[in-house]
XYZ file of C-alpha atoms in Angstrom:
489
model
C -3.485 18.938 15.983
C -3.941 21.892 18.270
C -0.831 24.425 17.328
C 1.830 24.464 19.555
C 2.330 28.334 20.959
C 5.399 29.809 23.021
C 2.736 28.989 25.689
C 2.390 25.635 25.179
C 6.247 25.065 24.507
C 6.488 25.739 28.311
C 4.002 23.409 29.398
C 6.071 20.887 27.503
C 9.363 21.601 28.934
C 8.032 21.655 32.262
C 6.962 18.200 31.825
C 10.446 17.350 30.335
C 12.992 20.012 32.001
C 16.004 19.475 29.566
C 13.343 19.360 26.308
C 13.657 22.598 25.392
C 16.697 23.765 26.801
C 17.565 27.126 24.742
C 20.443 27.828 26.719
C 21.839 24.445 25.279
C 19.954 24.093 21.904
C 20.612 27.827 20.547
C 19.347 25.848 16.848
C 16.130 24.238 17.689
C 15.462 21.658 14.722
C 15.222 17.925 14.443
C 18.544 17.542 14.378
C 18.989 19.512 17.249
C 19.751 18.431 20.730
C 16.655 18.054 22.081
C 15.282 16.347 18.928
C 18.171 14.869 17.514
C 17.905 10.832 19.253
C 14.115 10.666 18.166
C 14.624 11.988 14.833
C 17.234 9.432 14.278
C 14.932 6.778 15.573
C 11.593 7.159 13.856
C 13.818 8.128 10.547
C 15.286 4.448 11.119
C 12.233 2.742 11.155
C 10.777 4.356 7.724
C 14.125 3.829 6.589
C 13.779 -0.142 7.573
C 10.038 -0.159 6.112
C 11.299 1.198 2.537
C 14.111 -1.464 2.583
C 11.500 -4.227 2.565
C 9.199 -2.334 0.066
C 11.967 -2.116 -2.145
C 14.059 -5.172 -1.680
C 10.593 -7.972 -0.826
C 9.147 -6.281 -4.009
C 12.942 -7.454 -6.462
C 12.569 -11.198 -4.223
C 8.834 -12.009 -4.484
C 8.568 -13.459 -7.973
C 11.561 -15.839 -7.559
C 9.844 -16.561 -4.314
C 6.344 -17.757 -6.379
C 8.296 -19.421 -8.648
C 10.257 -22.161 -5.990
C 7.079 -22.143 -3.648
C 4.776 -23.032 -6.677
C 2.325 -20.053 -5.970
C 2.711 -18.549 -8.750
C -1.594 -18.071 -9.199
C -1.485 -16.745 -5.758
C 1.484 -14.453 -6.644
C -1.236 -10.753 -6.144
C -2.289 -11.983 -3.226
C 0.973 -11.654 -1.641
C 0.798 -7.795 -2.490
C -3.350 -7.724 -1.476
C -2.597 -9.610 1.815
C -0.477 -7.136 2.984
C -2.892 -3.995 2.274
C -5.701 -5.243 3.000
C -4.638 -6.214 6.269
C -2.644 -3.279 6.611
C -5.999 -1.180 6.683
C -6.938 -3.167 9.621
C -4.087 -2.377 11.355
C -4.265 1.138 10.569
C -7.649 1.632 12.417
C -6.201 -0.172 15.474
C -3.789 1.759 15.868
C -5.509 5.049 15.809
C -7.633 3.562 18.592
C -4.575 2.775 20.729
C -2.981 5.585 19.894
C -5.294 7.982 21.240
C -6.372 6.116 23.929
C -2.795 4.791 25.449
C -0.545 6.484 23.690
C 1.240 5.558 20.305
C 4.554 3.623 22.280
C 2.203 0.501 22.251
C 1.239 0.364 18.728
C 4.429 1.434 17.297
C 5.819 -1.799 19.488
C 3.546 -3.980 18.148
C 3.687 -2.937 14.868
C 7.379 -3.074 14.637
C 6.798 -6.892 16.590
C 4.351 -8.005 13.856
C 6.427 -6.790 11.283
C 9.563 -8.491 11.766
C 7.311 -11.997 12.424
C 5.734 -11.570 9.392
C 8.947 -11.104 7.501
C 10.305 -14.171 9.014
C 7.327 -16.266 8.476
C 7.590 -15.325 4.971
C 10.846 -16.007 4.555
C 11.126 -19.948 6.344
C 7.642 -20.431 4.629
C 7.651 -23.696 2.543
C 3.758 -23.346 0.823
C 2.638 -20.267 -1.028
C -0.150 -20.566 1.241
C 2.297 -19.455 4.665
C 4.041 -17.113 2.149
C 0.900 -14.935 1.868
C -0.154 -15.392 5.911
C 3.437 -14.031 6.422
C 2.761 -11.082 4.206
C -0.495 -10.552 6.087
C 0.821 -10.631 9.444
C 3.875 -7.747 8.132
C 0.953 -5.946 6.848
C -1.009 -5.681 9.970
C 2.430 -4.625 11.312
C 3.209 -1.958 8.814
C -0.690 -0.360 9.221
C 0.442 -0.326 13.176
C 3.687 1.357 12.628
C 2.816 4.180 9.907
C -0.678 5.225 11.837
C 2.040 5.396 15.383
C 4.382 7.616 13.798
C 2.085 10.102 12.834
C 0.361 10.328 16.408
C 4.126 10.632 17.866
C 5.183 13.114 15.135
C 1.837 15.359 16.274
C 2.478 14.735 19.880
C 6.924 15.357 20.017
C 7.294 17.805 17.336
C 5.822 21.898 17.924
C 4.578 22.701 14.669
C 7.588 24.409 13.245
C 9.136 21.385 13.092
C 6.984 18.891 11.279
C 7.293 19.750 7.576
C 10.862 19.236 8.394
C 10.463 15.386 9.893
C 7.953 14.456 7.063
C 10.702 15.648 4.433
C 13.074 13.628 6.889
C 10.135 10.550 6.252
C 10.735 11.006 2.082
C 14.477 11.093 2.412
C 14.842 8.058 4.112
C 12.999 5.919 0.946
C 15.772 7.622 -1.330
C 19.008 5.414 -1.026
C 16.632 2.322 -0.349
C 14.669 3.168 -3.758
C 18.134 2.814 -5.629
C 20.014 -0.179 -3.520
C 16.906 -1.892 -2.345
C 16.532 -3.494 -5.671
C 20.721 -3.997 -6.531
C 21.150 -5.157 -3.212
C 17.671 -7.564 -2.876
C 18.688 -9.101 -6.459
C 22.624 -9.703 -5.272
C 21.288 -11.584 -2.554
C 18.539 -13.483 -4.148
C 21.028 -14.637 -6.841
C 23.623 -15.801 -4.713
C 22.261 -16.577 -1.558
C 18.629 -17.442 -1.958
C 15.579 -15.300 -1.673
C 14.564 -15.840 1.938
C 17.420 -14.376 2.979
C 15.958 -10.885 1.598
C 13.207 -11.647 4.211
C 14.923 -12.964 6.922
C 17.569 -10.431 6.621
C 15.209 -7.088 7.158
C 14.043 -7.728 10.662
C 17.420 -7.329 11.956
C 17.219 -3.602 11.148
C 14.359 -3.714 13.872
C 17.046 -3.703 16.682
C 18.792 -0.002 15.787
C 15.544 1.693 15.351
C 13.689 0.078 18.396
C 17.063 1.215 20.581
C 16.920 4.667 19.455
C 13.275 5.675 19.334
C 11.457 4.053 22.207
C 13.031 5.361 25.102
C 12.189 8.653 23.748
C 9.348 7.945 22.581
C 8.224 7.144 26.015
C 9.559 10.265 27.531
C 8.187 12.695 24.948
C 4.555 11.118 23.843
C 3.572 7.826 26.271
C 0.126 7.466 27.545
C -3.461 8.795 26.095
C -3.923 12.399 25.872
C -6.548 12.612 28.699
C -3.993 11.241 31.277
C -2.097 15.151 31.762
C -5.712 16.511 32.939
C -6.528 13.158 35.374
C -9.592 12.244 32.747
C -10.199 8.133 32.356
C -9.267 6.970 29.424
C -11.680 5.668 27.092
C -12.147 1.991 26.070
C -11.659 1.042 22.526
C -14.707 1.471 20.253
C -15.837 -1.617 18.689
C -17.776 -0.652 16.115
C -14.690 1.018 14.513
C -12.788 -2.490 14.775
C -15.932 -4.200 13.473
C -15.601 -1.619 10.618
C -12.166 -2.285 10.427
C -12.830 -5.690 9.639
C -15.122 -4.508 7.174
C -13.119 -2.459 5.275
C -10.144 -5.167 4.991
C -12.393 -7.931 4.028
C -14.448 -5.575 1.236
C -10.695 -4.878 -0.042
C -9.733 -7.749 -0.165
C -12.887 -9.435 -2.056
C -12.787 -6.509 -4.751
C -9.152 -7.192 -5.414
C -10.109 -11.173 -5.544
C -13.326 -9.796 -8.129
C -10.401 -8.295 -10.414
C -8.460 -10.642 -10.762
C -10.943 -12.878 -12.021
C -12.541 -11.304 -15.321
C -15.419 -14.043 -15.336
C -19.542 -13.321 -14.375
C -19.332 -15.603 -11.611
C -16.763 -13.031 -10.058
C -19.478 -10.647 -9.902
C -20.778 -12.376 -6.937
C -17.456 -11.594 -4.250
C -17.306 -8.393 -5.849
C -20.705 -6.932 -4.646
C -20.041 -8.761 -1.534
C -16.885 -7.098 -1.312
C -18.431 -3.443 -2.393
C -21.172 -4.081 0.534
C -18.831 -4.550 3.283
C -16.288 -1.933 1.841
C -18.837 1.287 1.153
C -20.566 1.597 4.777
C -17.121 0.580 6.325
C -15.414 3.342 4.593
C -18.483 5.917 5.519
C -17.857 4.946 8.818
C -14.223 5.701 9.303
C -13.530 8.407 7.065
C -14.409 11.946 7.945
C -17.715 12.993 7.189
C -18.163 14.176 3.755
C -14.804 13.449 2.489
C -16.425 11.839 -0.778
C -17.862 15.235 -1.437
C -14.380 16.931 -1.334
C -16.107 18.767 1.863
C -13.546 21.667 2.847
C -11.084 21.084 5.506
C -10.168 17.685 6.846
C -12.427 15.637 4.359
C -10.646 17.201 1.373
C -7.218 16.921 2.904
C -8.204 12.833 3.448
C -9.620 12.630 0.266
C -6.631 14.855 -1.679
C -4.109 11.963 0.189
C -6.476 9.005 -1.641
C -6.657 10.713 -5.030
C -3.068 11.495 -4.919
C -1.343 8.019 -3.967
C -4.131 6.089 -5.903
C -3.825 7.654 -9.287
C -0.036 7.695 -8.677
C 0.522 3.830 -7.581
C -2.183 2.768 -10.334
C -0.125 4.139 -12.772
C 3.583 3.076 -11.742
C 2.681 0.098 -11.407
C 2.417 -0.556 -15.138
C 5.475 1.486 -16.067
C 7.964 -1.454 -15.990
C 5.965 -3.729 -17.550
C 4.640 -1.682 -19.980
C 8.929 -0.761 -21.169
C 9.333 -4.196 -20.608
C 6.698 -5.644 -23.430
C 6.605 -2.049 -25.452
C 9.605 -1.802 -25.901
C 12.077 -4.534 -24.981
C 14.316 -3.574 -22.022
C 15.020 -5.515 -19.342
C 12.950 -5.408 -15.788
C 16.247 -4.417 -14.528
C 16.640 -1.246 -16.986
C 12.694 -0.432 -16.648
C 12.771 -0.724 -13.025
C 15.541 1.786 -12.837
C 13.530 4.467 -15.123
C 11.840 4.921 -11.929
C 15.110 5.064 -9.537
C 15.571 9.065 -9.796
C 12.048 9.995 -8.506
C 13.073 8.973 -5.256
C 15.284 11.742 -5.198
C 13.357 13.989 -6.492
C 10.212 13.090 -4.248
C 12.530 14.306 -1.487
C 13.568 17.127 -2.776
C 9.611 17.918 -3.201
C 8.843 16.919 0.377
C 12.039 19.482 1.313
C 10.616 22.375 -0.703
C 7.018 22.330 1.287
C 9.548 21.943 4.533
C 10.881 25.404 3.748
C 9.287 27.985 6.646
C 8.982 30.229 3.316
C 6.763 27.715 2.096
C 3.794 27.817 4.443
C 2.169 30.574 3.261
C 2.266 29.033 -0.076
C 1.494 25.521 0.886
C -1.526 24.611 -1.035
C -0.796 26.972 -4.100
C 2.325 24.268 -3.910
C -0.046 21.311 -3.739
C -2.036 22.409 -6.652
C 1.041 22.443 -8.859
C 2.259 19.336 -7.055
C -0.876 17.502 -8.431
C -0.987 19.348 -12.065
C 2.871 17.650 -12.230
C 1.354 14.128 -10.970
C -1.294 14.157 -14.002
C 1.389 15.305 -16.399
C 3.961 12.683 -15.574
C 0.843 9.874 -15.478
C -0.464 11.664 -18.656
C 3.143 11.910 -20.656
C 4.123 7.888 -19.829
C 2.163 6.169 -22.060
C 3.838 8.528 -25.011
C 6.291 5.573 -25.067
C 3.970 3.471 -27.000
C 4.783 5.160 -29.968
C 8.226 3.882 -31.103
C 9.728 7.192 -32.102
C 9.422 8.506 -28.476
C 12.950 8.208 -26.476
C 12.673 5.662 -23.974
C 13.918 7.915 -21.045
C 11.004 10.576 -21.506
C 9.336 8.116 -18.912
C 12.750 8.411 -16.448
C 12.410 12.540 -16.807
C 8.674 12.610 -16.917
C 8.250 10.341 -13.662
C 10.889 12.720 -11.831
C 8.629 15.761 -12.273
C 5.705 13.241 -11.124
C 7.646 12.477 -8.059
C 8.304 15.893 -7.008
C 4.914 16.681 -7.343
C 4.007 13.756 -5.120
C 6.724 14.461 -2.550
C 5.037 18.537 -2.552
C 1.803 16.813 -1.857
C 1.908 13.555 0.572
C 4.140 15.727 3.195
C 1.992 18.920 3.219
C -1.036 16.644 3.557
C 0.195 15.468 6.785
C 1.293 18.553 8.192
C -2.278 19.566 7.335
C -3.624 16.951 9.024
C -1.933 17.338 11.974
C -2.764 20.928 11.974
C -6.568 20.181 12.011
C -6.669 17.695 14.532
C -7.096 17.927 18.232
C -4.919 16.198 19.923
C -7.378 13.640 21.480
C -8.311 12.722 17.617
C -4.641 12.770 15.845
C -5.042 9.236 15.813
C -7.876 8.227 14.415
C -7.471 11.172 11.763
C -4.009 9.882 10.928
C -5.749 6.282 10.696
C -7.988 7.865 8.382
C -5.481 9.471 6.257
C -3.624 6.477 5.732
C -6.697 4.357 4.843
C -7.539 6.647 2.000
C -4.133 5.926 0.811
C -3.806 2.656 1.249
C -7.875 1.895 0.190
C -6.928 4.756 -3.103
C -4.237 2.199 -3.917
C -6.220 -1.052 -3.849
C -9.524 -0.147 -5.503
C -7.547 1.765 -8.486
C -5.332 -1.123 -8.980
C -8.279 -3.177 -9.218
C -9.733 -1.098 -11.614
C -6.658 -0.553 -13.500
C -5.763 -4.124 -14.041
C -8.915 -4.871 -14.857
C -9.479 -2.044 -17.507
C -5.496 -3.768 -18.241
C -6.960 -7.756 -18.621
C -10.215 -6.759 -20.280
C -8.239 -4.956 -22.897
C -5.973 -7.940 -23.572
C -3.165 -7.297 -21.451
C -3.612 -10.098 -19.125
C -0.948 -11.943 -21.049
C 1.371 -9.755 -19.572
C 1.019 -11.216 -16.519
C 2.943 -14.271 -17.222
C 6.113 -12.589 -19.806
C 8.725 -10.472 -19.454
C 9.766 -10.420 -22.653
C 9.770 -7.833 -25.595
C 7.122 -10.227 -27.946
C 4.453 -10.337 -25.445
C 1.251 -9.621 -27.689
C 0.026 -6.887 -25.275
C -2.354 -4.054 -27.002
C -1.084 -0.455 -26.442
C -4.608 0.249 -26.095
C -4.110 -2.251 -22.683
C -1.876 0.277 -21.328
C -3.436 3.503 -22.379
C -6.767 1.996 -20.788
C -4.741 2.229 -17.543
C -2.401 5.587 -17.638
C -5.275 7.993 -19.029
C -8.234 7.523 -16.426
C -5.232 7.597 -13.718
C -4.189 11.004 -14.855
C -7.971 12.438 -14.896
C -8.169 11.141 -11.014
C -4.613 13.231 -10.379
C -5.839 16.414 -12.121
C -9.124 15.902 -9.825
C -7.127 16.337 -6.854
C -5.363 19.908 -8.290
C -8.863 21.071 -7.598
C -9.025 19.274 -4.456
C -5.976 21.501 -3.051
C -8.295 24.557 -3.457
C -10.606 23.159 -0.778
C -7.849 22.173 1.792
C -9.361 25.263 3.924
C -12.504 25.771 5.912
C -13.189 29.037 4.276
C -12.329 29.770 0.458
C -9.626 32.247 -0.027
């Protein structure tokens, strides 16, 4: 995103007279006057979307259980990214070529109906279609956000509303789960999904009125160019790319020869998809953009593949309950905010990847340190501690790699590069999972899948098999950060 200058501040307020108003807004920041109503309202609608993730996530297995889907249980998880990666590349197409007010409509639209159709679904079968639909919503939203951050926000500003972004998934990461499991217990499980979508109406009232006043319509319309029609071979790829994910993840699952078969189908679809949407050379670690989309991948793929297996592996290892293991994890919300505040810090920018290179070093300790656990005579909460540092490493890295993103893009292309961004993530997070729980299942963990309790005859080696390759992917992205730049310094 092209920086924005004194100059350029102008040219904004002259389009919006009361913007920038300095007479008025003597403290220009997010919370300020001029920002303070859009802050508020994007803020709400991460803060609605880490609600779900944390209270659908407590609600889903009690869901399997009365819908008798229990077999289809991952693909309630897979449906949603895979058509989440779909929705990401749409959206950078309407984003940059009518603005990001549609999309972010949409997505907030399809999210709600998918939460609903989830939660009044009666077959496992309209339980996953529901999940799909919210994921095709969330990819909408996320990809929107970005495009409006780049667009409302002068550059000065956005560290500070992507630490905003981690804050808001604190208190959901700690009452999401008490909250989702009250209400599940005593009032049923749909009402966890039917519940969420009336958090749509706050955020919706805030942010779209000035969204529309700050960053409505395509880029081209302020110099009288026509704007361009959507490109269809990036939605064909689109389609790729979720379909290819989604066949791997099937391929995984399913540790027989025959599965071979959907997973080079899968791997056909998914390379020459991903080729085609990502920037060029960002499997090379190609300086600039490419490595900042590939550093995004490596980061949130080693880091989901790994804490995803944390609570299951204290829960079989050694005997607490999900409850207990899922709350080893609660503090590195907190202190993945507090990491996404530190890179906010105008001190900071000078220092930002130096800070991203010790964000990732942390990420491949914390993945590295977890499995120590296995052995008996390790305390229990050196995983709680150890995951904290993790998560401030994470929260010093996923920030600064969108303010770097945004920095590098043009304006006309902040969507599709934010489309791009998230895709790593998302596609990071679906083909190490695969790979993890396969690694997990060949290794005879697959047993796990159907216990929670303390005598499940799961192999440490299952468990190392997973934690150990994730935290050689995180300590790949520590040299990753030293590429971030066109030029070496």
């Amino acid at each position: 995103m092209t920086v924005l200058e004194p100059r350029d501040k102008d040219v904004a307020a002259a389009a919006s007279p009361d913007a920038f108003d300095l007479r008025e807004q003597p403290a220009d920041t997010v919370l300020g006057r001029a920002y303070r109503a859009l802050s508020v309202g994007i803020v709400s609608v991460v803060l609605m979307i880490a609600f779900e993730a944390t209270a659908v996530g407590t609600a889903m297995p009690v869901a399997a259980r009365e819908l008798h889907g229990v077999p289809l249980y991952a693909f309630a998880f897979s449906g949603y990214f895979t058509t989440s990666l779909f929705g990401m590349v749409l959206a950078g197409q309407w984003a940059d070529r009518r603005g990001p007010l549609g999309a972010l409509t949409a997505g907030i639209g399809a999210f709600a109906a998918g939460l609903l159709l989830a939660g009044t679904a009666v077959t496992m079968g309209v339980f996953v279609l529901g999940r799909a639909v919210q994921g095709l919503g969330g990819g909408l939203v996320i990809v929107a956000l970005y495009v409006v951050v780049g667009r409302a926000y002068p550059e000065r500003l956005r560290p500070a509303i992507m630490a905003a972004f981690a804050a808001a998934w604190v208190v959901p990461s700690i009452v999401g789960p008490l909250a989702a499991g009250a209400v599940t217990e005593h009032l049923g499980w749909r009402w966890v999904f039917v519940g969420i979508p009336v958090l749509v109406v706050f955020p919706l009232a805030i942010a779209l009125p000035q969204i529309r006043r700050r960053a409505a319509g395509p880029v081209r319309e302020a110099t009288g160019e026509p704007g361009e029609s959507f490109d269809a071979r990036r939605i064909r790829l689109a389609l790729g790319i979720s379909l290819g994910a989604g066949l791997l993840q099937y391929a995984a699952q399913d540790l027989r020869w025959i599965s071979l078969l959907p997973g080079a189908a899968g791997a056909a679809l998914l390379v020459p998809a991903v080729r085609g949407l990502l920037p060029r050379g960002t499997y090379r670690a190609a300086r600039g953009l490419p490595s900042v989309v590939l550093l995004r991948g490596v980061a949130a793929g080693s880091f989901v593949g790994a804490e995803s297996f944390v609570p299951l592996m204290l829960v079989t290892q050694r005997g607490l309950s999900p409850t207990l293991a899922g709350f080893s994890l609660a503090a590195g919300g907190a202190t993945w905010a507090l990491g996404s505040w530190v890179q906010s810090r105008p001190a900071a920018g000078p220092y930002r990847e130096r800070l991203m290179t010790l964000g990732m070093v942390l990420v491949a300790a914390a993945i590295a340190t977890a499995p120590s656990v296995l052995i008996h005579s390790v305390p229990v909460w050196t995983v709680a501690v150890a995951w904290g540092f993790g998560c401030f490493g994470m929260g010093l890295v996923i920030a600064s790699t969108s303010v770097l993103l945004l920095q590098l893009s043009a304006p006309e292309e902040a969507g599709a590069n934010s489309a791009a961004l998230q895709m790593s993530d998302a596609l990071s997070n679906v083909v190490l999972l695969a790979i993890g729980g396969a690694a997990f299942a060949a290794l005879g963990g697959g047993t796990a899948a159907h216990t929670t309790t303390a005598t499940s005859p799961v192999p440490p080696a299952a468990f190392a098999a997973v934690f150990l390759p994730m935290a050689a992917v995180a300590l790949t992205g520590a040299w990753v950060t030293r590429r971030l730049h066109a030029e070496p310094r």
